[in-house]
CSV table of C-alpha atoms in Angstrom, one decimal:
chain,number,residue,atom,x,y,z
A,1,UNK,CA,0.0,0.0,0.0
A,2,UNK,CA,1.0,3.6,-0.6
A,3,UNK,CA,-0.2,7.2,-0.1
A,4,UNK,CA,-1.2,9.1,-3.2
A,5,UNK,CA,-2.5,12.5,-3.8
A,6,UNK,CA,-6.1,11.4,-3.6
A,7,UNK,CA,-5.6,8.9,-0.7
A,8,UNK,CA,-4.1,5.7,0.1
A,9,UNK,CA,-4.7,2.8,-2.2
A,10,UNK,CA,-6.1,-0.5,-0.9
A,11,UNK,CA,-4.4,-2.5,-3.7
A,12,UNK,CA,-2.9,-2.0,-7.2
A,13,UNK,CA,-4.9,0.9,-8.7
A,14,UNK,CA,-7.7,0.6,-6.1
A,15,UNK,CA,-8.4,3.8,-4.0
A,16,UNK,CA,-9.0,3.4,-0.3
A,17,UNK,CA,-12.7,3.0,0.7
A,18,UNK,CA,-13.8,5.2,3.4
A,19,UNK,CA,-17.0,4.8,5.5
A,20,UNK,CA,-19.1,7.4,7.3
A,21,UNK,CA,-19.8,6.8,11.0
A,22,UNK,CA,-23.3,5.6,10.1
A,23,UNK,CA,-22.0,3.1,7.6
A,24,UNK,CA,-19.3,1.8,9.9
A,25,UNK,CA,-21.9,1.3,12.7
A,26,UNK,CA,-24.3,-0.6,10.4
A,27,UNK,CA,-21.4,-2.9,9.2
A,28,UNK,CA,-20.4,-3.5,12.9
A,29,UNK,CA,-23.9,-3.9,14.1
A,30,UNK,CA,-23.4,-1.4,16.9
A,31,UNK,CA,-24.5,2.3,17.8
A,32,UNK,CA,-22.5,5.2,16.3
A,33,UNK,CA,-21.2,6.0,19.8
A,34,UNK,CA,-19.7,2.5,20.0
A,35,UNK,CA,-17.7,3.1,16.9
A,36,UNK,CA,-16.0,6.0,18.7
A,37,UNK,CA,-15.4,3.8,21.6
A,38,UNK,CA,-13.5,1.4,19.3
A,39,UNK,CA,-11.4,4.5,18.2
A,40,UNK,CA,-10.6,5.4,21.8
A,41,UNK,CA,-9.6,1.7,22.5
A,42,UNK,CA,-7.2,1.8,19.5
A,43,UNK,CA,-9.1,-0.8,17.7
A,44,UNK,CA,-10.1,1.6,14.8
A,45,UNK,CA,-8.5,4.7,13.3
A,46,UNK,CA,-10.5,7.6,12.1
A,47,UNK,CA,-10.0,10.6,9.9
A,48,UNK,CA,-11.9,13.8,9.7
A,49,UNK,CA,-14.4,14.0,6.9
A,50,UNK,CA,-14.0,16.7,4.2
A,51,UNK,CA,-15.3,19.9,5.5
A,52,UNK,CA,-14.6,18.8,9.2
A,53,UNK,CA,-18.0,17.3,9.8
A,54,UNK,CA,-17.9,13.9,11.3
A,55,UNK,CA,-15.2,11.1,10.8
A,56,UNK,CA,-14.5,8.6,8.2
A,57,UNK,CA,-13.2,5.0,8.6
A,58,UNK,CA,-11.0,2.7,6.4
A,59,UNK,CA,-13.5,0.1,5.2
A,60,UNK,CA,-11.0,-2.7,5.3
A,61,UNK,CA,-10.2,-2.0,9.0
A,62,UNK,CA,-13.9,-1.8,9.8
A,63,UNK,CA,-14.6,-5.2,8.0
A,64,UNK,CA,-11.6,-6.9,9.8
A,65,UNK,CA,-12.9,-5.7,13.1
A,66,UNK,CA,-16.4,-7.0,12.2
A,67,UNK,CA,-15.0,-10.3,11.5
A,68,UNK,CA,-13.2,-10.4,14.8
A,69,UNK,CA,-16.4,-9.5,16.6
A,70,UNK,CA,-18.3,-12.3,14.9
A,71,UNK,CA,-15.6,-14.8,16.1
A,72,UNK,CA,-15.8,-13.3,19.6
A,73,UNK,CA,-19.6,-13.5,19.8
A,74,UNK,CA,-19.3,-17.3,19.2
A,75,UNK,CA,-17.1,-17.7,22.3
A,76,UNK,CA,-19.4,-15.6,24.6
A,77,UNK,CA,-17.1,-12.6,24.7
A,78,UNK,CA,-18.4,-9.0,24.3
A,79,UNK,CA,-17.4,-7.9,20.7
A,80,UNK,CA,-14.4,-5.6,21.1
A,81,UNK,CA,-14.2,-6.0,24.8
A,82,UNK,CA,-10.5,-6.1,25.1
A,83,UNK,CA,-9.3,-2.7,26.0
A,84,UNK,CA,-6.4,-1.3,24.0
A,85,UNK,CA,-5.0,2.1,24.8
A,86,UNK,CA,-2.5,4.0,22.6
A,87,UNK,CA,0.5,5.1,24.5
A,88,UNK,CA,3.9,6.6,23.8
A,89,UNK,CA,5.4,5.6,27.0
A,90,UNK,CA,6.4,1.9,27.3
A,91,UNK,CA,6.9,-0.9,24.7
A,92,UNK,CA,7.3,-4.5,25.8
A,93,UNK,CA,8.5,-7.0,23.2
A,94,UNK,CA,11.0,-9.9,22.8
A,95,UNK,CA,11.7,-10.1,26.4
A,96,UNK,CA,12.8,-6.5,26.6
A,97,UNK,CA,11.1,-3.3,27.4
A,98,UNK,CA,11.6,0.4,26.3
A,99,UNK,CA,10.7,3.8,27.7
A,100,UNK,CA,10.0,6.2,24.9
A,101,UNK,CA,12.1,4.0,22.6
A,102,UNK,CA,15.1,3.6,24.9
A,103,UNK,CA,16.0,0.4,26.5
A,104,UNK,CA,14.6,0.7,30.0
A,105,UNK,CA,16.9,-1.7,31.7
A,106,UNK,CA,20.0,0.2,30.5
A,107,UNK,CA,18.3,3.6,31.3
A,108,UNK,CA,17.8,2.4,34.9
A,109,UNK,CA,21.3,1.2,35.4
A,110,UNK,CA,23.0,4.4,34.0
A,111,UNK,CA,20.6,6.9,35.4
A,112,UNK,CA,19.0,7.8,38.7
A,113,UNK,CA,15.3,7.2,39.5
A,114,UNK,CA,14.7,10.9,39.2
A,115,UNK,CA,16.3,11.1,35.8
A,116,UNK,CA,14.3,8.0,34.5
A,117,UNK,CA,11.1,9.6,35.7
A,118,UNK,CA,11.8,12.9,34.0
A,119,UNK,CA,12.6,11.0,30.8
A,120,UNK,CA,9.3,9.2,30.9
A,121,UNK,CA,7.4,12.4,31.8
A,122,UNK,CA,9.0,14.7,29.2
A,123,UNK,CA,11.1,12.7,26.8
A,124,UNK,CA,14.1,14.8,27.8
A,125,UNK,CA,17.0,13.9,30.0
A,126,UNK,CA,17.3,16.1,33.1
A,127,UNK,CA,20.9,15.3,34.4
A,128,UNK,CA,21.1,15.6,38.2
A,129,UNK,CA,17.2,15.9,38.6
A,130,UNK,CA,16.1,16.1,42.3
A,131,UNK,CA,12.7,16.0,43.9
A,132,UNK,CA,11.9,18.1,46.9
A,133,UNK,CA,8.6,18.7,48.8
A,134,UNK,CA,7.4,21.8,50.6
A,135,UNK,CA,7.1,21.6,54.4
A,136,UNK,CA,3.3,22.0,54.3
A,137,UNK,CA,2.9,18.9,52.2
A,138,UNK,CA,5.3,16.8,54.3
A,139,UNK,CA,3.7,18.0,57.5
A,140,UNK,CA,0.2,17.2,56.4
A,141,UNK,CA,1.3,13.7,55.2
A,142,UNK,CA,3.2,13.1,58.5
A,143,UNK,CA,0.3,14.0,60.7
A,144,UNK,CA,-2.2,11.8,58.7
A,145,UNK,CA,0.1,8.8,58.5
A,146,UNK,CA,1.2,9.0,62.1
A,147,UNK,CA,-2.4,8.9,63.2
A,148,UNK,CA,-2.8,5.3,61.8
A,149,UNK,CA,-2.4,2.2,64.0
A,150,UNK,CA,1.2,1.1,64.8
A,151,UNK,CA,0.8,-2.0,62.7
A,152,UNK,CA,-0.1,-0.2,59.6
A,153,UNK,CA,1.7,-1.3,56.5
A,154,UNK,CA,3.7,1.1,54.1
A,155,UNK,CA,1.1,1.1,51.4
A,156,UNK,CA,-1.6,2.2,53.8
A,157,UNK,CA,0.6,5.1,54.9
A,158,UNK,CA,1.2,6.0,51.3
A,159,UNK,CA,-2.4,6.1,50.4
A,160,UNK,CA,-3.3,8.3,53.4
A,161,UNK,CA,-0.2,10.6,52.7
A,162,UNK,CA,-1.4,11.1,49.1
A,163,UNK,CA,-4.9,12.2,50.3
A,164,UNK,CA,-3.4,14.5,53.0
A,165,UNK,CA,-1.0,16.0,50.4
A,166,UNK,CA,-3.9,16.7,48.1
A,167,UNK,CA,-5.8,18.5,50.7
A,168,UNK,CA,-2.8,20.7,51.5
A,169,UNK,CA,-2.5,21.7,47.8
A,170,UNK,CA,-5.1,24.3,46.8
A,171,UNK,CA,-3.9,24.1,43.1
A,172,UNK,CA,-4.5,20.3,42.8
A,173,UNK,CA,-7.3,20.8,40.3
A,174,UNK,CA,-5.0,22.4,37.8
A,175,UNK,CA,-4.5,19.7,35.1
A,176,UNK,CA,-2.0,21.5,32.9
A,177,UNK,CA,1.2,19.6,32.1
A,178,UNK,CA,3.4,22.0,34.1
A,179,UNK,CA,1.1,21.8,37.1
A,180,UNK,CA,0.9,18.0,37.1
A,181,UNK,CA,4.7,17.7,36.8
A,182,UNK,CA,5.1,20.1,39.7
A,183,UNK,CA,2.8,17.8,41.7
A,184,UNK,CA,4.8,14.7,40.7
A,185,UNK,CA,8.1,16.2,41.9
A,186,UNK,CA,6.7,17.1,45.2
A,187,UNK,CA,4.4,14.2,45.8
A,188,UNK,CA,7.0,11.5,45.4
A,189,UNK,CA,9.2,12.8,48.2
A,190,UNK,CA,6.2,13.5,50.3
A,191,UNK,CA,5.2,9.8,50.1
A,192,UNK,CA,8.7,8.8,51.1
A,193,UNK,CA,8.7,11.2,54.0
A,194,UNK,CA,5.4,9.7,55.2
A,195,UNK,CA,7.1,6.3,55.9
A,196,UNK,CA,8.4,5.8,59.5
A,197,UNK,CA,12.1,6.5,59.7
A,198,UNK,CA,14.5,3.5,60.6
A,199,UNK,CA,18.0,5.0,59.8
A,200,UNK,CA,18.4,8.7,60.7
A,201,UNK,CA,21.6,9.0,58.7
A,202,UNK,CA,19.6,8.4,55.5
A,203,UNK,CA,16.5,10.4,56.1
A,204,UNK,CA,17.5,13.7,54.4
A,205,UNK,CA,19.6,12.4,51.5
A,206,UNK,CA,19.8,14.1,48.2
A,207,UNK,CA,18.2,11.3,46.2
A,208,UNK,CA,14.9,9.4,46.6
A,209,UNK,CA,16.8,6.1,46.9
A,210,UNK,CA,18.9,7.5,49.8
A,211,UNK,CA,15.8,8.8,51.7
A,212,UNK,CA,13.9,5.7,51.0
A,213,UNK,CA,16.6,3.5,52.3
A,214,UNK,CA,16.5,5.3,55.7
A,215,UNK,CA,12.8,4.4,55.9
A,216,UNK,CA,13.2,0.7,54.9
A,217,UNK,CA,16.5,-0.5,56.6
A,218,UNK,CA,18.3,0.2,59.9
A,219,UNK,CA,21.6,-1.0,58.2
A,220,UNK,CA,23.9,1.6,56.8
A,221,UNK,CA,23.8,1.7,52.9
A,222,UNK,CA,26.9,0.9,50.9
A,223,UNK,CA,27.4,2.4,47.5
A,224,UNK,CA,26.5,-0.9,45.9
A,225,UNK,CA,23.3,-1.4,47.9
A,226,UNK,CA,22.2,2.1,47.4
A,227,UNK,CA,22.8,1.8,43.6
A,228,UNK,CA,20.8,-1.4,43.6
A,229,UNK,CA,17.8,0.2,45.3
A,230,UNK,CA,18.0,3.3,42.9
A,231,UNK,CA,18.2,0.9,39.9
A,232,UNK,CA,15.3,-1.0,41.3
A,233,UNK,CA,13.2,2.2,41.4
A,234,UNK,CA,14.2,3.0,37.9
A,235,UNK,CA,13.3,-0.5,36.6
A,236,UNK,CA,9.8,-0.4,38.1
A,237,UNK,CA,8.8,3.1,37.0
A,238,UNK,CA,6.3,1.8,34.4
A,239,UNK,CA,5.3,-1.5,32.8
A,240,UNK,CA,2.7,-0.7,30.2
A,241,UNK,CA,-1.0,-1.1,31.4
A,242,UNK,CA,-0.6,-3.0,34.6
A,243,UNK,CA,-3.8,-3.2,36.7
A,244,UNK,CA,-2.8,-0.2,38.9
A,245,UNK,CA,-2.0,1.9,35.8
A,246,UNK,CA,-5.3,1.1,34.2
A,247,UNK,CA,-7.0,2.4,37.4
A,248,UNK,CA,-4.9,5.6,37.2
A,249,UNK,CA,-5.9,6.2,33.5
A,250,UNK,CA,-9.6,5.6,34.4
A,251,UNK,CA,-9.4,8.2,37.1
A,252,UNK,CA,-7.6,10.6,34.9
A,253,UNK,CA,-10.1,10.0,32.1
A,254,UNK,CA,-12.8,11.3,34.5
A,255,UNK,CA,-10.5,14.3,35.0
A,256,UNK,CA,-9.6,13.4,38.6
A,257,UNK,CA,-6.6,15.4,39.8
A,258,UNK,CA,-3.2,13.9,39.9
A,259,UNK,CA,-3.3,13.1,43.6
A,260,UNK,CA,-6.6,11.3,43.2
A,261,UNK,CA,-5.3,9.4,40.2
A,262,UNK,CA,-2.3,8.2,42.2
A,263,UNK,CA,-4.6,7.3,45.0
A,264,UNK,CA,-6.4,5.0,42.5
A,265,UNK,CA,-3.2,3.3,41.6
A,266,UNK,CA,-2.2,2.8,45.3
A,267,UNK,CA,-5.7,1.3,45.9
A,268,UNK,CA,-4.9,-1.5,43.4
A,269,UNK,CA,-1.3,-2.1,44.0
A,270,UNK,CA,-1.8,-4.0,47.3
A,271,UNK,CA,-3.1,-7.2,45.6
A,272,UNK,CA,-0.9,-10.3,45.9
A,273,UNK,CA,-0.8,-10.6,42.1
A,274,UNK,CA,0.6,-7.1,41.7
A,275,UNK,CA,2.6,-4.8,44.0
A,276,UNK,CA,2.5,-7.2,47.1
A,277,UNK,CA,4.1,-10.1,45.1
A,278,UNK,CA,7.6,-9.3,46.2
A,279,UNK,CA,6.5,-9.7,49.9
A,280,UNK,CA,5.4,-13.1,49.2
A,281,UNK,CA,8.7,-13.9,47.5
A,282,UNK,CA,10.5,-12.3,50.4
A,283,UNK,CA,8.8,-14.7,52.9
A,284,UNK,CA,9.6,-17.6,50.7
A,285,UNK,CA,13.3,-16.7,50.6
A,286,UNK,CA,13.3,-16.3,54.3
A,287,UNK,CA,11.8,-19.9,54.8
A,288,UNK,CA,14.4,-21.3,52.3
A,289,UNK,CA,17.2,-19.8,54.3
A,290,UNK,CA,15.8,-21.0,57.5
A,291,UNK,CA,15.3,-24.6,56.3
A,292,UNK,CA,18.5,-24.7,54.2
A,293,UNK,CA,16.9,-25.9,51.1
A,294,UNK,CA,14.2,-24.9,48.8
A,295,UNK,CA,12.8,-28.5,48.1
A,296,UNK,CA,10.6,-28.8,51.3
A,297,UNK,CA,9.5,-25.1,51.0
A,298,UNK,CA,8.4,-25.6,47.4
A,299,UNK,CA,6.8,-28.9,48.1
A,300,UNK,CA,4.6,-27.3,50.9
A,301,UNK,CA,3.6,-24.5,48.6
A,302,UNK,CA,2.5,-26.9,45.9
A,303,UNK,CA,0.7,-29.2,48.4
A,304,UNK,CA,-1.3,-26.1,49.6
A,305,UNK,CA,-2.2,-25.4,46.0
A,306,UNK,CA,-0.4,-22.0,45.9
A,307,UNK,CA,1.7,-20.7,43.0
A,308,UNK,CA,5.3,-20.1,43.6
A,309,UNK,CA,5.9,-16.4,44.0
A,310,UNK,CA,8.7,-14.7,42.1
A,311,UNK,CA,8.5,-17.0,39.0
A,312,UNK,CA,7.2,-16.4,35.5
A,313,UNK,CA,5.7,-13.3,33.9
A,314,UNK,CA,2.8,-13.2,31.3
A,315,UNK,CA,4.6,-10.6,29.3
A,316,UNK,CA,8.0,-12.4,29.2
A,317,UNK,CA,8.1,-15.9,27.8
A,318,UNK,CA,11.9,-15.9,28.6
A,319,UNK,CA,13.8,-13.9,31.2
A,320,UNK,CA,12.4,-10.8,32.9
A,321,UNK,CA,14.9,-8.1,31.9
A,322,UNK,CA,14.3,-6.3,35.2
A,323,UNK,CA,15.3,-9.3,37.2
A,324,UNK,CA,18.4,-9.9,35.0
A,325,UNK,CA,19.6,-6.4,35.8
A,326,UNK,CA,18.9,-6.4,39.5
A,327,UNK,CA,20.4,-9.9,40.0
A,328,UNK,CA,23.6,-8.7,38.3
A,329,UNK,CA,23.9,-5.7,40.7
A,330,UNK,CA,23.1,-7.9,43.8
A,331,UNK,CA,26.0,-10.1,42.7
A,332,UNK,CA,28.3,-7.1,43.7
A,333,UNK,CA,26.9,-7.0,47.3
A,334,UNK,CA,28.6,-9.6,49.5
A,335,UNK,CA,25.7,-9.6,52.0
A,336,UNK,CA,23.4,-10.7,49.2
A,337,UNK,CA,25.1,-14.0,48.6
A,338,UNK,CA,22.9,-16.2,50.8
A,339,UNK,CA,19.6,-14.8,49.4
A,340,UNK,CA,20.9,-15.1,45.9
A,341,UNK,CA,21.7,-18.7,46.4
A,342,UNK,CA,18.3,-19.2,47.9
A,343,UNK,CA,16.7,-17.7,44.8
A,344,UNK,CA,18.7,-19.9,42.5
A,345,UNK,CA,17.6,-22.8,44.6
A,346,UNK,CA,14.0,-21.9,44.2
A,347,UNK,CA,14.4,-21.6,40.4
A,348,UNK,CA,16.3,-24.9,40.0
A,349,UNK,CA,13.9,-26.8,42.2
A,350,UNK,CA,10.8,-25.5,40.4
A,351,UNK,CA,12.3,-26.1,37.0
A,352,UNK,CA,11.9,-29.9,37.5
A,353,UNK,CA,8.2,-29.4,37.0
A,354,UNK,CA,8.0,-26.2,35.0
A,355,UNK,CA,10.5,-23.9,33.1
A,356,UNK,CA,9.6,-20.6,34.7
A,357,UNK,CA,12.2,-17.8,35.0
A,358,UNK,CA,12.8,-15.6,37.9
A,359,UNK,CA,10.8,-12.3,37.6
A,360,UNK,CA,11.5,-8.9,39.2
A,361,UNK,CA,9.6,-9.8,42.4
A,362,UNK,CA,12.1,-12.5,43.3
A,363,UNK,CA,15.0,-10.1,42.6
A,364,UNK,CA,13.4,-7.4,44.7
A,365,UNK,CA,13.0,-10.0,47.4
A,366,UNK,CA,16.7,-10.8,47.4
A,367,UNK,CA,17.4,-7.1,47.8
A,368,UNK,CA,15.0,-6.7,50.7
A,369,UNK,CA,16.1,-9.9,52.4
A,370,UNK,CA,19.8,-9.2,52.1
A,371,UNK,CA,19.5,-5.5,53.2
A,372,UNK,CA,17.7,-6.1,56.4
A,373,UNK,CA,14.3,-4.9,55.2
A,374,UNK,CA,10.8,-6.1,56.2
A,375,UNK,CA,8.8,-8.2,53.8
A,376,UNK,CA,6.5,-5.1,53.0
A,377,UNK,CA,9.6,-3.1,51.9
A,378,UNK,CA,9.4,-4.4,48.3
A,379,UNK,CA,5.7,-3.2,48.1
A,380,UNK,CA,6.9,0.2,49.3
A,381,UNK,CA,9.7,0.3,46.7
A,382,UNK,CA,7.2,-0.7,44.0
A,383,UNK,CA,4.7,1.9,45.0
A,384,UNK,CA,7.1,4.7,45.1
A,385,UNK,CA,8.7,3.8,41.8
A,386,UNK,CA,5.4,3.3,40.0
A,387,UNK,CA,4.1,6.7,41.1
A,388,UNK,CA,6.3,8.3,38.4
A,389,UNK,CA,4.9,6.0,35.7
A,390,UNK,CA,1.3,6.7,37.0
A,391,UNK,CA,1.9,10.4,36.5
A,392,UNK,CA,3.1,9.8,33.0
A,393,UNK,CA,0.0,7.8,32.1
A,394,UNK,CA,-2.3,10.5,33.8
A,395,UNK,CA,-0.6,13.2,31.7
A,396,UNK,CA,-1.3,11.1,28.6
A,397,UNK,CA,-4.9,10.6,29.6
A,398,UNK,CA,-5.5,14.3,30.3
A,399,UNK,CA,-4.6,14.8,26.7
A,400,UNK,CA,-7.3,12.5,25.4
A,401,UNK,CA,-11.1,12.8,25.2
A,402,UNK,CA,-12.6,12.7,28.7
A,403,UNK,CA,-14.5,9.7,30.0
A,404,UNK,CA,-13.3,7.5,27.2
A,405,UNK,CA,-12.3,4.6,29.5
A,406,UNK,CA,-15.9,3.4,29.6
A,407,UNK,CA,-16.2,-0.1,28.4
A,408,UNK,CA,-19.8,-1.4,27.8
A,409,UNK,CA,-21.2,-4.1,30.1
A,410,UNK,CA,-22.3,-7.5,28.5
A,411,UNK,CA,-25.5,-8.2,30.4
A,412,UNK,CA,-26.2,-11.9,31.1
A,413,UNK,CA,-28.9,-11.4,33.8
A,414,UNK,CA,-32.7,-12.1,33.7
A,415,UNK,CA,-34.6,-10.8,30.7
A,416,UNK,CA,-36.9,-7.8,31.4
A,417,UNK,CA,-39.6,-7.1,32.2
A,418,UNK,CA,-39.8,-8.9,35.5
A,419,UNK,CA,-42.5,-8.2,38.2
A,420,UNK,CA,-41.4,-6.0,41.0
A,421,UNK,CA,-40.1,-8.0,44.0
A,422,UNK,CA,-42.4,-8.3,46.9
């Protein structure tokens, strides 16, 4: 196919066929507004009609979607129900992932978390970027988080801190790019400051990694361990449309302010299949270290019908590139040797039954175990890191049509009209 003066050709000498919205809707068997829903999901492309009235659609593209919908209807799926969102942020393919076209793993190794975040937000490299928060924001977050029960986990504190910081910001409803980026650069250090301090020597460091260390570990940080934590933050900044990221985009689509969008992500991240997965892997490694072998631990997990945490990823048939990078850095930390050996034992033992590679949750668990951190520390690292990615997705969504993240329900209940219940 090629572009000509009068439009693209659909074959040798055949001009491209364009359909009106009404024609596309009739061919698809849907309402006209559903056609635009397909466009918002990235399943159809549209072009302004001559004169600027309405839109036109590629007939071949519409016919292909109609064929897919007919196949889906035979399997009980709602036609076009798979949500697809166009994004310029993260690409995952061939066991690698990229931030704005740049290898994300290499970016995280060579640049600080703050620099990776700025790259994802703006597409420009801000050397030496630092994030600071005003005292009013930190004070509000402190008072709210400190009012929680003593046993409260880090993600609970982060959620409360985000709400408190929002209330302290009268400009939170400004959704312009500059305002949202300003919010991001103050919210991230505010979230870190809301976590209870463990090591005073690291509470007021220049970098987010330095400050976060002082709230996760009582041990002094070495250059290698601090670099590993900083790289982990950079590796976890974004990962396409994970469940929490989708929640953020739904909130942003409804024009919730940035704090509220981040709160939506924090509300989802706590699930055991998402942000809390590293905590499960942490406990697994601790048990392997206590027992001296992975075999009995794995056997007990399988006997209980539980999946082994820290293994496999649906987006990586091979090795998780985030795990590969983090494991390599952990090899440079002598204190990490026992936890690394335990992780290798888990992978080798499980490989007798299924060939699953270690994922980033297992690598993050090695970091938290070897650096004297609690099982919940990995979740805190994940949440702080991903906040930057959520901001990037919120910014993208603010530039789209509002309320587009509204899939249609496929009703399977009783047919109307039923009598009123007595």
